[in-house]
């Protein structure tokens, strides 16, 4: 395949983008519709990205080891292989003008390999920071942003030596956690040691439990040439460590919204981040903000941008990759997103058998939009879809969301 380095507006319908040597070309370039965009990961975030990219005329190729992935089912092509399979990565790089990821646990070496052959966003070094809670916290602090008091834990002795003021605490595996997995709430050292051993003694952070007044998140998109836009702040409610509901915009003061937005943009710029980035914050009783974690990709709390903003977070991801101008993040409707977990499928009278919920109960509320991810197997705690409720105000949308949750029998 011939190289096209140095060209702007490269590639035709095949989307080919040849080897450009060891260094990725930092010059912004744009890819016309018809170009293939590659995606590492085939989950729901990838599925919504795929739909947004395709609606702009791009072709999407997903790399995921599972043959029936939600994004693979929507994409123009799926390569079924592990994320570090050299021939699969070579195939993806040869086909695609640009590649992104929909999850942070993609091997950094895969992103580095791809970056030598095509445009990659976000870059491997940005993803590496978000992959590791120790690096992530150190990075937030280096930006002058507070994080929850914590200790780095590599052995049971580190736990015994930890500041007792950290308890009650959450022990979080430094890597590979999501949706509250790889976490244990612990009241003291003995419990912490037991939890650490139960997690396989992997490196962890021991984080003090903070009294949270609220949780918020901010999603930003940033291009290769430092154009950056922020979406409105989202207000997030978790149940059992999993995001349950997210309101856009958050019911916070302008001052707090501004601080959260600026902190997120500061982090994006400090990382020289390219792509869509989400930062989750805790809001404490004195209205101060604490960085919880970041996600180097679109985020569950941004799903309502599809239905409530001029440009969705997924379209921004496609625009960044294609080298296009970013769209407006302006919100045109207040919205509340409700996650639909697999638990909904296991209900009385026979909770041992999966039964499709009656979606008429959702859609009988005309302000609701139903998004299902096409996952064949519902499991408790598994994100199967979401509903976005649009309202005159957030309170209005919240009221309708509450009615939908009651109609579906979601316990809270
Ligand atoms: P996700 O991938 O869904 O964002 P996660 O597994 O990465 O979740 P965290 O974001 O670290 O986990 O924690 C999940 C939730 O647990 C938080 O949103 C918050 O509600 C609660 N939580 C985490 N850390 C703390 C803390 N230090 N103090 C109080 N609550 C916390
Ligand atoms: Mg989180």
PDB file of C-alpha atoms and ligand atoms in Angstrom, residues 133 148 170 172 177-181 183 185 207-210 212 215 238 241-243 280 282 292-293 297 299 383, ligand 1:
ATOM      1  CA  UNK A 133      -5.506   5.145  39.178  1.00  0.00           C
ATOM      2  CA  UNK A 148      -9.527  12.227  47.573  1.00  0.00           C
ATOM      3  CA  UNK A 170     -12.510   2.359  49.410  1.00  0.00           C
ATOM      4  CA  UNK A 172      -9.706   0.298  44.397  1.00  0.00           C
ATOM      5  CA  UNK A 177     -11.884  -1.527  37.305  1.00  0.00           C
ATOM      6  CA  UNK A 178     -15.219  -0.263  35.988  1.00  0.00           C
ATOM      7  CA  UNK A 179     -18.807   0.041  37.204  1.00  0.00           C
ATOM      8  CA  UNK A 180     -17.613  -0.373  40.793  1.00  0.00           C
ATOM      9  CA  UNK A 181     -15.849  -3.658  39.974  1.00  0.00           C
ATOM     10  CA  UNK A 183     -13.492  -2.067  44.589  1.00  0.00           C
ATOM     11  CA  UNK A 185     -15.502  -0.542  50.954  1.00  0.00           C
ATOM     12  CA  UNK A 207      -9.006   6.136  49.112  1.00  0.00           C
ATOM     13  CA  UNK A 208     -10.820   7.899  51.940  1.00  0.00           C
ATOM     14  CA  UNK A 209     -14.630   7.790  51.700  1.00  0.00           C
ATOM     15  CA  UNK A 210     -15.696  11.366  51.223  1.00  0.00           C
ATOM     16  CA  UNK A 212     -20.457  13.538  48.693  1.00  0.00           C
ATOM     17  CA  UNK A 215     -21.313  13.866  41.638  1.00  0.00           C
ATOM     18  CA  UNK A 238     -24.960   6.102  41.224  1.00  0.00           C
ATOM     19  CA  UNK A 241     -21.285   1.868  42.289  1.00  0.00           C
ATOM     20  CA  UNK A 242     -22.958   1.948  38.839  1.00  0.00           C
ATOM     21  CA  UNK A 243     -24.219   5.101  37.164  1.00  0.00           C
ATOM     22  CA  UNK A 280     -15.753  12.719  36.960  1.00  0.00           C
ATOM     23  CA  UNK A 282     -17.114  14.697  43.573  1.00  0.00           C
ATOM     24  CA  UNK A 292     -12.543  11.233  40.965  1.00  0.00           C
ATOM     25  CA  UNK A 293     -11.325   9.771  37.693  1.00  0.00           C
ATOM     26  CA  UNK A 297     -13.386   8.261  25.557  1.00  0.00           C
ATOM     27  CA  UNK A 299     -18.786   8.544  28.767  1.00  0.00           C
ATOM     28  CA  UNK A 383     -25.617  -2.043  30.786  1.00  0.00           C
TER      29      UNK A 383
HETATM   30  P1  LIG B   1     -17.258   3.807  36.630  1.00  0.00           P
HETATM   31  O1  LIG B   1     -16.414   3.067  35.669  1.00  0.00           O
HETATM   32  O2  LIG B   1     -18.694   3.398  36.592  1.00  0.00           O
HETATM   33  O3  LIG B   1     -17.098   5.282  36.610  1.00  0.00           O
HETATM   34  P2  LIG B   1     -15.441   2.894  38.639  1.00  0.00           P
HETATM   35  O4  LIG B   1     -15.500   1.447  38.846  1.00  0.00           O
HETATM   36  O5  LIG B   1     -14.354   3.446  37.819  1.00  0.00           O
HETATM   37  O6  LIG B   1     -16.818   3.358  38.090  1.00  0.00           O
HETATM   38  P3  LIG B   1     -15.298   4.990  40.642  1.00  0.00           P
HETATM   39  O7  LIG B   1     -15.745   6.042  39.734  1.00  0.00           O
HETATM   40  O8  LIG B   1     -13.946   5.122  41.253  1.00  0.00           O
HETATM   41  O9  LIG B   1     -15.415   3.527  40.054  1.00  0.00           O
HETATM   42  O10 LIG B   1     -16.359   4.818  41.851  1.00  0.00           O
HETATM   43  C1  LIG B   1     -17.701   4.508  41.572  1.00  0.00           C
HETATM   44  C2  LIG B   1     -18.590   5.301  42.500  1.00  0.00           C
HETATM   45  O11 LIG B   1     -18.326   4.963  43.874  1.00  0.00           O
HETATM   46  C3  LIG B   1     -18.376   6.803  42.437  1.00  0.00           C
HETATM   47  O12 LIG B   1     -19.044   7.387  41.349  1.00  0.00           O
HETATM   48  C4  LIG B   1     -18.930   7.221  43.801  1.00  0.00           C
HETATM   49  O13 LIG B   1     -20.335   7.201  43.804  1.00  0.00           O
HETATM   50  C5  LIG B   1     -18.438   6.121  44.692  1.00  0.00           C
HETATM   51  N1  LIG B   1     -17.106   6.485  45.250  1.00  0.00           N
HETATM   52  C6  LIG B   1     -15.919   6.187  44.702  1.00  0.00           C
HETATM   53  N2  LIG B   1     -14.892   6.692  45.430  1.00  0.00           N
HETATM   54  C7  LIG B   1     -15.450   7.345  46.469  1.00  0.00           C
HETATM   55  C8  LIG B   1     -14.932   8.088  47.584  1.00  0.00           C
HETATM   56  N3  LIG B   1     -13.623   8.246  47.765  1.00  0.00           N
HETATM   57  N4  LIG B   1     -15.819   8.602  48.456  1.00  0.00           N
HETATM   58  C9  LIG B   1     -17.144   8.436  48.298  1.00  0.00           C
HETATM   59  N5  LIG B   1     -17.695   7.755  47.270  1.00  0.00           N
HETATM   60  C10 LIG B   1     -16.876   7.207  46.360  1.00  0.00           C
END
